[in-house]
PDB file of C-alpha atoms in Angstrom:
ATOM      1  CA  MET A  11       0.032  -0.046  -0.221  1.00  0.00           C
ATOM      2  CA  SER A  12       1.295   3.492  -0.883  1.00  0.00           C
ATOM      3  CA  GLU A  13       1.863   6.168   1.606  1.00  0.00           C
ATOM      4  CA  ALA A  14      -0.973   8.938   2.127  1.00  0.00           C
ATOM      5  CA  PRO A  15      -0.078  11.767  -0.184  1.00  0.00           C
ATOM      6  CA  LEU A  16       1.603  14.896   1.339  1.00  0.00           C
ATOM      7  CA  PRO A  17       2.638  13.249   4.600  1.00  0.00           C
ATOM      8  CA  ALA A  18       5.067  16.236   5.239  1.00  0.00           C
ATOM      9  CA  ILE A  19       2.197  18.571   5.204  1.00  0.00           C
ATOM     10  CA  ARG A  20      -0.153  16.525   7.090  1.00  0.00           C
ATOM     11  CA  SER A  21       1.908  16.005   9.812  1.00  0.00           C
ATOM     12  CA  LEU A  22       2.498  19.733  10.416  1.00  0.00           C
ATOM     13  CA  PRO A  23       0.627  21.145  13.621  1.00  0.00           C
ATOM     14  CA  SER A  24      -0.636  24.215  11.552  1.00  0.00           C
ATOM     15  CA  TRP A  25      -2.074  21.788   8.999  1.00  0.00           C
ATOM     16  CA  LEU A  26      -3.670  19.576  11.626  1.00  0.00           C
ATOM     17  CA  LEU A  27      -5.078  22.863  13.545  1.00  0.00           C
ATOM     18  CA  GLY A  28      -6.377  24.041  10.238  1.00  0.00           C
ATOM     19  CA  ARG A  29      -8.371  20.793   9.785  1.00  0.00           C
ATOM     20  CA  ALA A  30      -9.452  20.766  13.492  1.00  0.00           C
ATOM     21  CA  ALA A  31     -10.657  24.538  13.129  1.00  0.00           C
ATOM     22  CA  ALA A  32     -12.573  23.795   9.947  1.00  0.00           C
ATOM     23  CA  ARG A  33     -14.442  20.905  11.407  1.00  0.00           C
ATOM     24  CA  GLY A  34     -15.211  23.022  14.483  1.00  0.00           C
ATOM     25  CA  ARG A  35     -16.443  25.885  12.424  1.00  0.00           C
ATOM     26  CA  ALA A  36     -18.648  23.366  10.400  1.00  0.00           C
ATOM     27  CA  LEU A  37     -20.113  21.890  13.597  1.00  0.00           C
ATOM     28  CA  VAL A  38     -20.826  25.291  15.261  1.00  0.00           C
ATOM     29  CA  ALA A  39     -22.346  26.503  11.903  1.00  0.00           C
ATOM     30  CA  GLU A  40     -24.562  23.426  11.829  1.00  0.00           C
ATOM     31  CA  ALA A  41     -25.649  23.993  15.246  1.00  0.00           C
ATOM     32  CA  LEU A  42     -26.538  27.545  14.736  1.00  0.00           C
ATOM     33  CA  ALA A  43     -28.240  27.140  11.734  1.00  0.00           C
ATOM     34  CA  GLU A  44     -30.900  24.985  13.650  1.00  0.00           C
ATOM     35  CA  GLU A  45     -31.555  28.437  15.526  1.00  0.00           C
ATOM     36  CA  ASP A  46     -31.562  30.331  12.059  1.00  0.00           C
ATOM     37  CA  MET A  47     -28.283  31.893  13.248  1.00  0.00           C
ATOM     38  CA  ARG A  48     -25.101  32.542  11.218  1.00  0.00           C
ATOM     39  CA  MET A  49     -21.577  32.347  12.658  1.00  0.00           C
ATOM     40  CA  TRP A  50     -20.849  36.118  12.581  1.00  0.00           C
ATOM     41  CA  HIS A  51     -24.215  37.103  13.892  1.00  0.00           C
ATOM     42  CA  HIS A  52     -23.761  34.926  16.864  1.00  0.00           C
ATOM     43  CA  VAL A  53     -20.359  36.531  17.439  1.00  0.00           C
ATOM     44  CA  VAL A  54     -21.863  39.834  17.223  1.00  0.00           C
ATOM     45  CA  LEU A  55     -24.762  39.288  19.445  1.00  0.00           C
ATOM     46  CA  SER A  56     -22.549  37.763  21.914  1.00  0.00           C
ATOM     47  CA  ALA A  57     -20.242  40.847  21.928  1.00  0.00           C
ATOM     48  CA  VAL A  58     -23.258  43.167  22.217  1.00  0.00           C
ATOM     49  CA  ARG A  59     -24.486  41.456  25.204  1.00  0.00           C
ATOM     50  CA  ASP A  60     -20.830  41.264  26.806  1.00  0.00           C
ATOM     51  CA  LEU A  61     -20.164  44.962  25.987  1.00  0.00           C
ATOM     52  CA  GLY A  62     -23.638  46.664  25.420  1.00  0.00           C
ATOM     53  CA  PRO A  63     -24.761  49.039  25.365  1.00  0.00           C
ATOM     54  CA  VAL A  64     -21.837  49.635  22.889  1.00  0.00           C
ATOM     55  CA  ALA A  65     -20.735  52.040  20.270  1.00  0.00           C
ATOM     56  CA  GLN A  66     -21.119  50.476  16.883  1.00  0.00           C
ATOM     57  CA  ALA A  67     -17.431  51.318  15.924  1.00  0.00           C
ATOM     58  CA  ASP A  68     -16.210  49.987  19.451  1.00  0.00           C
ATOM     59  CA  LEU A  69     -18.121  46.703  18.599  1.00  0.00           C
ATOM     60  CA  GLY A  70     -16.749  46.585  15.095  1.00  0.00           C
ATOM     61  CA  ARG A  71     -13.099  46.930  16.650  1.00  0.00           C
ATOM     62  CA  GLY A  72     -14.048  44.485  19.349  1.00  0.00           C
ATOM     63  CA  VAL A  73     -14.864  41.693  17.105  1.00  0.00           C
ATOM     64  CA  ARG A  74     -12.551  42.579  14.247  1.00  0.00           C
ATOM     65  CA  LEU A  75     -15.290  42.864  11.634  1.00  0.00           C
ATOM     66  CA  ASP A  76     -15.019  45.467   8.970  1.00  0.00           C
ATOM     67  CA  PRO A  77     -17.321  48.322   9.341  1.00  0.00           C
ATOM     68  CA  LYS A  78     -19.200  47.698   6.168  1.00  0.00           C
ATOM     69  CA  ASP A  79     -19.748  44.016   7.237  1.00  0.00           C
ATOM     70  CA  LEU A  80     -20.652  44.989  10.723  1.00  0.00           C
ATOM     71  CA  VAL A  81     -23.419  47.154   9.493  1.00  0.00           C
ATOM     72  CA  GLY A  82     -24.850  44.164   7.364  1.00  0.00           C
ATOM     73  CA  VAL A  83     -24.919  42.009  10.363  1.00  0.00           C
ATOM     74  CA  LEU A  84     -26.533  44.633  12.547  1.00  0.00           C
ATOM     75  CA  ASN A  85     -29.044  45.206  10.062  1.00  0.00           C
ATOM     76  CA  ASP A  86     -29.948  41.760  10.054  1.00  0.00           C
ATOM     77  CA  LEU A  87     -29.951  41.484  13.669  1.00  0.00           C
ATOM     78  CA  GLN A  88     -32.163  44.546  14.091  1.00  0.00           C
ATOM     79  CA  ALA A  89     -34.681  43.532  11.650  1.00  0.00           C
ATOM     80  CA  ALA A  90     -34.975  40.276  13.549  1.00  0.00           C
ATOM     81  CA  GLY A  91     -35.663  42.208  16.685  1.00  0.00           C
ATOM     82  CA  LEU A  92     -32.576  40.775  18.320  1.00  0.00           C
ATOM     83  CA  VAL A  93     -30.718  44.337  18.850  1.00  0.00           C
ATOM     84  CA  VAL A  94     -31.547  48.119  18.891  1.00  0.00           C
ATOM     85  CA  ARG A  95     -29.413  50.792  17.580  1.00  0.00           C
ATOM     86  CA  GLU A  96     -30.124  54.089  19.286  1.00  0.00           C
ATOM     87  CA  PRO A  97     -28.173  57.414  19.594  1.00  0.00           C
ATOM     88  CA  ASP A  98     -25.273  56.852  22.097  1.00  0.00           C
ATOM     89  CA  PRO A  99     -26.187  59.067  25.371  1.00  0.00           C
ATOM     90  CA  ARG A 100     -22.443  59.899  25.727  1.00  0.00           C
ATOM     91  CA  ASP A 101     -22.010  60.988  22.013  1.00  0.00           C
ATOM     92  CA  ARG A 102     -25.221  61.584  19.995  1.00  0.00           C
ATOM     93  CA  ARG A 103     -23.101  61.328  16.835  1.00  0.00           C
ATOM     94  CA  LYS A 104     -22.644  57.521  17.498  1.00  0.00           C
ATOM     95  CA  ASN A 105     -25.028  54.450  17.415  1.00  0.00           C
ATOM     96  CA  ALA A 106     -25.119  52.403  20.713  1.00  0.00           C
ATOM     97  CA  VAL A 107     -26.252  48.883  20.185  1.00  0.00           C
ATOM     98  CA  SER A 108     -27.932  46.916  22.725  1.00  0.00           C
ATOM     99  CA  LEU A 109     -29.451  43.591  23.040  1.00  0.00           C
ATOM    100  CA  THR A 110     -33.173  42.957  23.167  1.00  0.00           C
ATOM    101  CA  ALA A 111     -34.857  40.524  25.652  1.00  0.00           C
ATOM    102  CA  ARG A 112     -35.506  38.330  22.349  1.00  0.00           C
ATOM    103  CA  GLY A 113     -31.929  38.501  21.489  1.00  0.00           C
ATOM    104  CA  ALA A 114     -30.808  37.375  24.908  1.00  0.00           C
ATOM    105  CA  ARG A 115     -33.041  34.428  24.739  1.00  0.00           C
ATOM    106  CA  LEU A 116     -31.678  33.427  21.247  1.00  0.00           C
ATOM    107  CA  LEU A 117     -28.057  34.044  22.360  1.00  0.00           C
ATOM    108  CA  LYS A 118     -28.659  31.656  25.356  1.00  0.00           C
ATOM    109  CA  ARG A 119     -29.866  28.960  23.018  1.00  0.00           C
ATOM    110  CA  CYS A 120     -27.138  29.497  20.359  1.00  0.00           C
ATOM    111  CA  GLU A 121     -24.551  29.433  23.324  1.00  0.00           C
ATOM    112  CA  ALA A 122     -25.712  25.990  24.388  1.00  0.00           C
ATOM    113  CA  ALA A 123     -25.946  24.750  20.640  1.00  0.00           C
ATOM    114  CA  ALA A 124     -22.263  26.091  20.207  1.00  0.00           C
ATOM    115  CA  ARG A 125     -21.231  24.244  23.469  1.00  0.00           C
ATOM    116  CA  ALA A 126     -22.644  20.919  22.265  1.00  0.00           C
ATOM    117  CA  ALA A 127     -21.014  21.385  18.932  1.00  0.00           C
ATOM    118  CA  ASN A 128     -17.705  21.870  20.728  1.00  0.00           C
ATOM    119  CA  ASP A 129     -18.346  18.909  23.015  1.00  0.00           C
ATOM    120  CA  GLU A 130     -18.768  16.831  19.806  1.00  0.00           C
ATOM    121  CA  LEU A 131     -15.793  18.127  18.509  1.00  0.00           C
ATOM    122  CA  LEU A 132     -13.465  17.397  21.504  1.00  0.00           C
ATOM    123  CA  ALA A 133     -15.545  14.051  22.398  1.00  0.00           C
ATOM    124  CA  PRO A 134     -12.212  11.877  21.631  1.00  0.00           C
ATOM    125  CA  LEU A 135     -10.528  13.740  24.522  1.00  0.00           C
ATOM    126  CA  SER A 136     -11.068  13.131  28.110  1.00  0.00           C
ATOM    127  CA  ALA A 137     -12.107  16.133  30.582  1.00  0.00           C
ATOM    128  CA  ALA A 138      -8.309  16.461  31.516  1.00  0.00           C
ATOM    129  CA  GLU A 139      -7.129  16.401  27.969  1.00  0.00           C
ATOM    130  CA  ARG A 140     -10.000  19.054  26.846  1.00  0.00           C
ATOM    131  CA  GLU A 141      -8.783  21.229  29.637  1.00  0.00           C
ATOM    132  CA  GLN A 142      -5.143  20.936  28.738  1.00  0.00           C
ATOM    133  CA  PHE A 143      -5.625  21.256  25.064  1.00  0.00           C
ATOM    134  CA  THR A 144      -7.782  24.412  25.601  1.00  0.00           C
ATOM    135  CA  GLY A 145      -5.154  25.755  27.694  1.00  0.00           C
ATOM    136  CA  MET A 146      -2.532  24.875  24.991  1.00  0.00           C
ATOM    137  CA  LEU A 147      -4.511  26.561  22.343  1.00  0.00           C
ATOM    138  CA  LEU A 148      -4.799  29.853  24.354  1.00  0.00           C
ATOM    139  CA  ARG A 149      -1.027  30.020  24.601  1.00  0.00           C
ATOM    140  CA  ILE A 150      -0.358  29.484  20.972  1.00  0.00           C
ATOM    141  CA  SER A 151      -3.312  31.451  19.554  1.00  0.00           C
ATOM    142  CA  GLY A 152      -1.988  34.589  20.936  1.00  0.00           C
ATOM    143  CA  THR A 153      -5.180  35.347  22.570  1.00  0.00           C
ATOM    144  CA  ALA A 154      -4.228  34.525  26.309  1.00  0.00           C
ATOM    145  CA  ASP A 155      -4.201  37.936  27.896  1.00  0.00           C
TER     146      ASP A 155
END
């Protein structure tokens, strides 16, 4: 039997992480779709909950989303009654984004769905391995502050 193609590439941690990330994103996207939610919509909704009321520009910087793309996501979320944009009381030239009660309920369901998808992704690992793996990912991802 011949060796699997590209063994040198497929043994690189970066390649393996990319494959694992793609599988994780697919699992989460599928779980969120059950709630009629897309990935960036979920990210923005979660950030609004954590930061809100938050200036639209600050929200975009916080989630690292291009302002044009953020406007589209916020338009969708507002049309669905999940967020509201109102003049920021600290600076009337800016919009402040807040979560609605409906948005909070949907976010809770989405977070449970995303957790279940991540549990499926990490199912081959023991609880201790999951904790260790997550700690290592934090260290190498550059997000451990």
